[in-house]
XYZ file of C-alpha atoms in Angstrom:
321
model
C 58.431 50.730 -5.023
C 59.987 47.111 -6.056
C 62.914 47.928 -5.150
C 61.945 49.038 -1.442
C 59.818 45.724 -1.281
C 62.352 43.932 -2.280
C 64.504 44.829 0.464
C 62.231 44.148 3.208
C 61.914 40.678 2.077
C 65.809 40.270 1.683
C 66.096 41.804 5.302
C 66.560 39.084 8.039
C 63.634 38.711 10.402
C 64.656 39.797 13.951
C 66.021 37.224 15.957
C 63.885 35.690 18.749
C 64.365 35.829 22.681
C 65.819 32.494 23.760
C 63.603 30.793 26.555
C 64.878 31.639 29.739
C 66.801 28.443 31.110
C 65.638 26.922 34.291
C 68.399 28.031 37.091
C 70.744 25.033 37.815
C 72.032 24.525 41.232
C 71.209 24.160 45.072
C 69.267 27.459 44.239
C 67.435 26.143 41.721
C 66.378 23.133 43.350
C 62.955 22.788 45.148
C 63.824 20.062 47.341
C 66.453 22.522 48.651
C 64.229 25.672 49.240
C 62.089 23.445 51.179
C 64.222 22.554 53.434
C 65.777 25.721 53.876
C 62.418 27.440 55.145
C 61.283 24.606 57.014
C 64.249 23.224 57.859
C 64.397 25.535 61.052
C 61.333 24.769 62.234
C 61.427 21.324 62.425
C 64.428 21.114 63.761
C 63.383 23.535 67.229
C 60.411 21.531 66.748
C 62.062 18.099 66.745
C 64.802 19.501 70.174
C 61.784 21.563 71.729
C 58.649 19.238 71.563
C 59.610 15.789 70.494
C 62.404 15.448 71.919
C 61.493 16.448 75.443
C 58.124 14.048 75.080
C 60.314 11.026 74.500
C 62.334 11.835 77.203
C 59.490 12.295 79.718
C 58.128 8.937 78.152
C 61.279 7.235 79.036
C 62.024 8.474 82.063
C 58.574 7.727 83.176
C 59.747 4.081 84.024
C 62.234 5.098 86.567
C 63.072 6.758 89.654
C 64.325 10.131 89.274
C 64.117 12.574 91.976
C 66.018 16.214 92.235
C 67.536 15.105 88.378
C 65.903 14.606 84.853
C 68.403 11.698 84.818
C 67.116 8.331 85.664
C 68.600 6.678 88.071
C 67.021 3.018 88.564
C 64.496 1.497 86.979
C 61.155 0.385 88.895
C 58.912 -0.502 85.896
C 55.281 0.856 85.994
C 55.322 2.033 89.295
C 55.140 5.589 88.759
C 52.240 5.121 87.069
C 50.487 2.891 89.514
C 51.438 5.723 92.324
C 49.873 8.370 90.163
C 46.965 6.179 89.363
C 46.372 5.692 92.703
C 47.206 8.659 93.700
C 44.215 10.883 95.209
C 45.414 14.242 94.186
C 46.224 13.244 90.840
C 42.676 11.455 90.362
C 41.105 14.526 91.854
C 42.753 16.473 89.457
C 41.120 14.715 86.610
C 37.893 15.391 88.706
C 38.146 19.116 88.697
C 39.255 19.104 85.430
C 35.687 17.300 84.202
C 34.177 20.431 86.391
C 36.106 22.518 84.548
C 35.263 21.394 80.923
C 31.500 20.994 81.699
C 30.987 24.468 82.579
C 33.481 25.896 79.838
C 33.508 23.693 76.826
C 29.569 24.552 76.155
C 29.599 27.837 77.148
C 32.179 28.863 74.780
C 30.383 27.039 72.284
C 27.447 29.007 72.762
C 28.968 32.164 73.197
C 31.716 31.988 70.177
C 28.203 30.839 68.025
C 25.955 33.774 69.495
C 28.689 36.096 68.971
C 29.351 35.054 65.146
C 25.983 35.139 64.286
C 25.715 38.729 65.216
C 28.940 39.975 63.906
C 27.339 37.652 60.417
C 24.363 39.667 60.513
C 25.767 43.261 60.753
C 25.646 45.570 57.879
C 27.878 47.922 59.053
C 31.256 48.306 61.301
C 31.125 44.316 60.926
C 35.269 44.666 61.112
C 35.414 46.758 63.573
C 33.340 44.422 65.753
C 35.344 41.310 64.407
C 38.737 42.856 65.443
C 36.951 43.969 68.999
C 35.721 40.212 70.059
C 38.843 39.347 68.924
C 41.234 41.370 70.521
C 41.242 39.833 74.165
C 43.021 36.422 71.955
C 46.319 38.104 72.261
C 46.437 38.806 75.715
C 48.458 36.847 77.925
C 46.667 34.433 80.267
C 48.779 35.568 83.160
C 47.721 39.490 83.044
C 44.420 38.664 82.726
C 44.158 36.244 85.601
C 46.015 39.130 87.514
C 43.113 41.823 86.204
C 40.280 39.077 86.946
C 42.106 38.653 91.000
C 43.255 42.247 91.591
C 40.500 44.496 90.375
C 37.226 42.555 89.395
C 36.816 39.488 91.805
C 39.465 40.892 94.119
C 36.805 39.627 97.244
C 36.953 43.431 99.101
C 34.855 45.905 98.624
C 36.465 47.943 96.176
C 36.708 45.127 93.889
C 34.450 45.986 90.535
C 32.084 42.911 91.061
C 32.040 42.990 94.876
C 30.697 47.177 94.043
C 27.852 45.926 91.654
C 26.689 43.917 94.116
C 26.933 46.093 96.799
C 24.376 48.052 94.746
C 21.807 45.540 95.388
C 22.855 44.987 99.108
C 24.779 41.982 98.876
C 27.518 41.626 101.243
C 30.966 41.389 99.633
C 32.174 37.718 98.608
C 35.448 36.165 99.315
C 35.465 35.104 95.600
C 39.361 32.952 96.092
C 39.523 32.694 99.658
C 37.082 29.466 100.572
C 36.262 26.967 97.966
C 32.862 26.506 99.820
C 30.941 27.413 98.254
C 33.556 27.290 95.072
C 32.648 30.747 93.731
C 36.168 30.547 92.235
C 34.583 28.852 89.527
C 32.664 32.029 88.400
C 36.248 33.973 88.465
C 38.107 30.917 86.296
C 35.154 30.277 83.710
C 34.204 34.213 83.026
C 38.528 35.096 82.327
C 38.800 32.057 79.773
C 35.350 32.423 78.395
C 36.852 36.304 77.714
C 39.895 35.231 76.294
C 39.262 32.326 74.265
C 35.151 33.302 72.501
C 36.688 35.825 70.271
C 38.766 32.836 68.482
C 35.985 30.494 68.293
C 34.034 33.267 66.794
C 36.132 33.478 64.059
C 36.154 30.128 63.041
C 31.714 30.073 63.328
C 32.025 33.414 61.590
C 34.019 31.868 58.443
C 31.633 28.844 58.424
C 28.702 30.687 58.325
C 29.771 33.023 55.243
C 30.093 29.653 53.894
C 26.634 28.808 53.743
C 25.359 29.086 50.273
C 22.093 31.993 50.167
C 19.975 29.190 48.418
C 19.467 27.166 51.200
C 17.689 30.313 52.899
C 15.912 30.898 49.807
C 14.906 27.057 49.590
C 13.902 27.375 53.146
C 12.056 30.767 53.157
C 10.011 29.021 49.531
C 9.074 26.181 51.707
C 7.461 28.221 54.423
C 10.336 27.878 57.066
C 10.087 30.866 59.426
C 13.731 33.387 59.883
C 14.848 32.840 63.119
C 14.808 29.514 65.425
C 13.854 27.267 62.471
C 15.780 28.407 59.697
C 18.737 28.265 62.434
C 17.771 24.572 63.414
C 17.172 23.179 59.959
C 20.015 25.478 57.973
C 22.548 26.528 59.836
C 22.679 24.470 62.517
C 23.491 21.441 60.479
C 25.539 23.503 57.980
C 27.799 24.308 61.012
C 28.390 20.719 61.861
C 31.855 20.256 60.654
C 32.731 23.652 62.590
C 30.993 22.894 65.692
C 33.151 19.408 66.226
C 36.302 20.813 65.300
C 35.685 23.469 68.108
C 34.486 21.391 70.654
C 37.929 19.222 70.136
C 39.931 21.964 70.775
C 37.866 22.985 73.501
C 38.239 19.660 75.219
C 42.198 19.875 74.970
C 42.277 23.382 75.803
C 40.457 22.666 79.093
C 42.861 19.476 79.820
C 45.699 21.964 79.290
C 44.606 24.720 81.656
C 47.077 25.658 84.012
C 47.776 29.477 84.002
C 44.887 30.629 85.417
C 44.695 28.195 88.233
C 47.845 28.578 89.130
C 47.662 32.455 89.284
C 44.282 32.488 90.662
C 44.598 30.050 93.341
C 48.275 30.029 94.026
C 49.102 27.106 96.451
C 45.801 26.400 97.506
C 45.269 22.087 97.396
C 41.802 22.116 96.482
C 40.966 23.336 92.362
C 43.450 21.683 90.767
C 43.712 20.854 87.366
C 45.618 18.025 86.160
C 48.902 20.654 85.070
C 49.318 22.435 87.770
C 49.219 18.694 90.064
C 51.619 17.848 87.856
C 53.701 20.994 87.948
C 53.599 20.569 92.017
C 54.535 16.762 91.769
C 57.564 17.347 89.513
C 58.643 20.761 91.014
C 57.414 20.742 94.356
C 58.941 20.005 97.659
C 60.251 16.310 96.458
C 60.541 16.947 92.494
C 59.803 13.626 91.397
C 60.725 13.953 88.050
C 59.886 10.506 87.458
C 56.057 10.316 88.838
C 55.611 13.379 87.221
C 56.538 12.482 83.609
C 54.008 9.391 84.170
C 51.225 11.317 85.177
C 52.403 13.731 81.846
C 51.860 10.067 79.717
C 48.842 9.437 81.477
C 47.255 12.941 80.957
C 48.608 12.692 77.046
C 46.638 9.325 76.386
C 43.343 10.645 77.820
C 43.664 13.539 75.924
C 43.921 11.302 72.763
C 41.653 8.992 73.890
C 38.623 11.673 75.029
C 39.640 12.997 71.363
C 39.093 10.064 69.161
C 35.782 9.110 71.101
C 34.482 12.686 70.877
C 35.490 12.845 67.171
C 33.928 9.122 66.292
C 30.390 10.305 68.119
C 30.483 13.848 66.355
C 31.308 11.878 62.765
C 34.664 14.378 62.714
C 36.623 13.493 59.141
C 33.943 11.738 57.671
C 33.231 12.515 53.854
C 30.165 14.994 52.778
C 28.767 11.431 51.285
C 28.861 9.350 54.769
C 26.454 12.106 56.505
């Protein structure tokens, strides 16, 4: 018995696993796998996006027709044509038109639409992934579906039918902008495609919401429904509801697709894009003109975007509410 204890004691103790060493090398190196996955993207975002935008900047101060290559240099008065130019300024018309009937209806409808999906007990993904779906279709076929089978302006069309029902003569929904039913057609195919994202982002606000507040409002004899959705919700959905309306805003300066598929070559409707589009590859392509009004359009987007974020308190701390 000694002599077997004995032996375990004299017997070495089993060596122990060295630490794995940290790899050495470009592979090894964090600065270098950085780079390497972002590395492409910057740089189709530095030849696709930035530089493009400087060049549009800079060629903004000369003439430059038929050729992105400037060709002499007039000073501001590209942007004094466009300034002064009636199209152009009418463009910027239409476009307030445009975001006054779709920037708060979207709101409304990407809010109504996540409160319901936030209230369902059952199939609530199912429901998500359906108000969501219409996101990932392509402006262009659905401006085609909205012309060619629902607002098509003959009879067969699907809305020119319903109201046929009721004895309503068939409309001429893109033919005559007076009176300018095309603004039915435009509003209903973005409000389609663009609700289902805006309901996402309401819908992962709202799950935010802490249950006490509900609880602290249902102890203090607030009533489920209107109040609890004014006092609560509302407010808890600030943050949310600015960020949305921002990207509404630019959204709606950015339209082009479905004017330009809806009304094709029509002069009147308009927005800002597709003037431009026209001025810089139209009949003259004045490249020139065209990148001004692009500068002018970018600093009222940036402007509208700062003032809208400074009234709604966007990116101010929870302690500065």
């Amino acid at each position: 018995m000694s002599t077997s204890t004995e032996l375990d004691l004299a017997s070495p103790a089993p060596a122990k696993a060295s630490p794995a060493k940290p790899r050495r090398g470009l592979r090894g190196s964090s600065t270098f796998n950085f780079w390497l996955f972002t590395g492409p993207f910057l740089i189709g975002l530095a030849i696709f996006v930035y530089v493009p935008i400087i060049w549009s900047a800079y060629l903004s101060f000369f003439e430059a027709r038929f050729t992105v290559t400037p060709e002499r240099f007039i000073g501001f008065d590209n942007y004094v044509h466009m300034l002064t130019n009636d199209d152009f300024v009418g463009s910027l018309g239409t476009f307030t038109v445009f975001a006054a009937f779709i920037v708060p209806t979207t709101w409304a409808f990407s809010l109504a639409l996540a409160l319901v999906v936030n209230r369902l007990r059952f199939m609530r993904a199912f429901f998500r992934s359906v108000f969501f779906l219409p996101t990932a279709v392509s402006y262009v076929a659905a401006s085609l579906i909205w012309k060619m089978s629902i607002f098509s302006g003959v009879r067969f069309g699907l809305m020119n039918t319903v109201l046929g029902w009721f004895g309503i003569e068939n409309i001429a929904w893109l033919a005559d902008p007076n009176p300018p039913w095309y603004w039915l057609v435009i509003v209903s195919a973005r409000l389609w495609l663009q609700s289902g994202f805006y309901m996402i982002l309401f819908l992962a606000a709202l799950q935010n919401i802490p249950d006490e507040l509900y609880e602290a409002a249902a102890i203090d004899g607030a009533k489920p429904g209107w109040q609890t959705f004014r006092y609560i919700t509302l407010p808890q959905l600030r943050a949310t509801s600015t960020a949305v309306v921002l990207l509404l805003l630019i959204a709606a300066y950015q339209a082009f697709d479905e004017f330009f598929n809806l009304l094709q070559k029509t002069t009147w409707g308009r927005p800002p894009l597709v003037e431009l589009y026209y001025k810089a590859l139209g009949e003259n392509q004045d490249y020139g003109a065209g990148s001004a009004g692009a500068v002018i359009l970018t600093v009222l987007i940036c402007v509208v975007t700062l003032l809208q974020g400074k009234i709604m308190g966007f990116g101010r701390g929870e302690e500065s509410k």
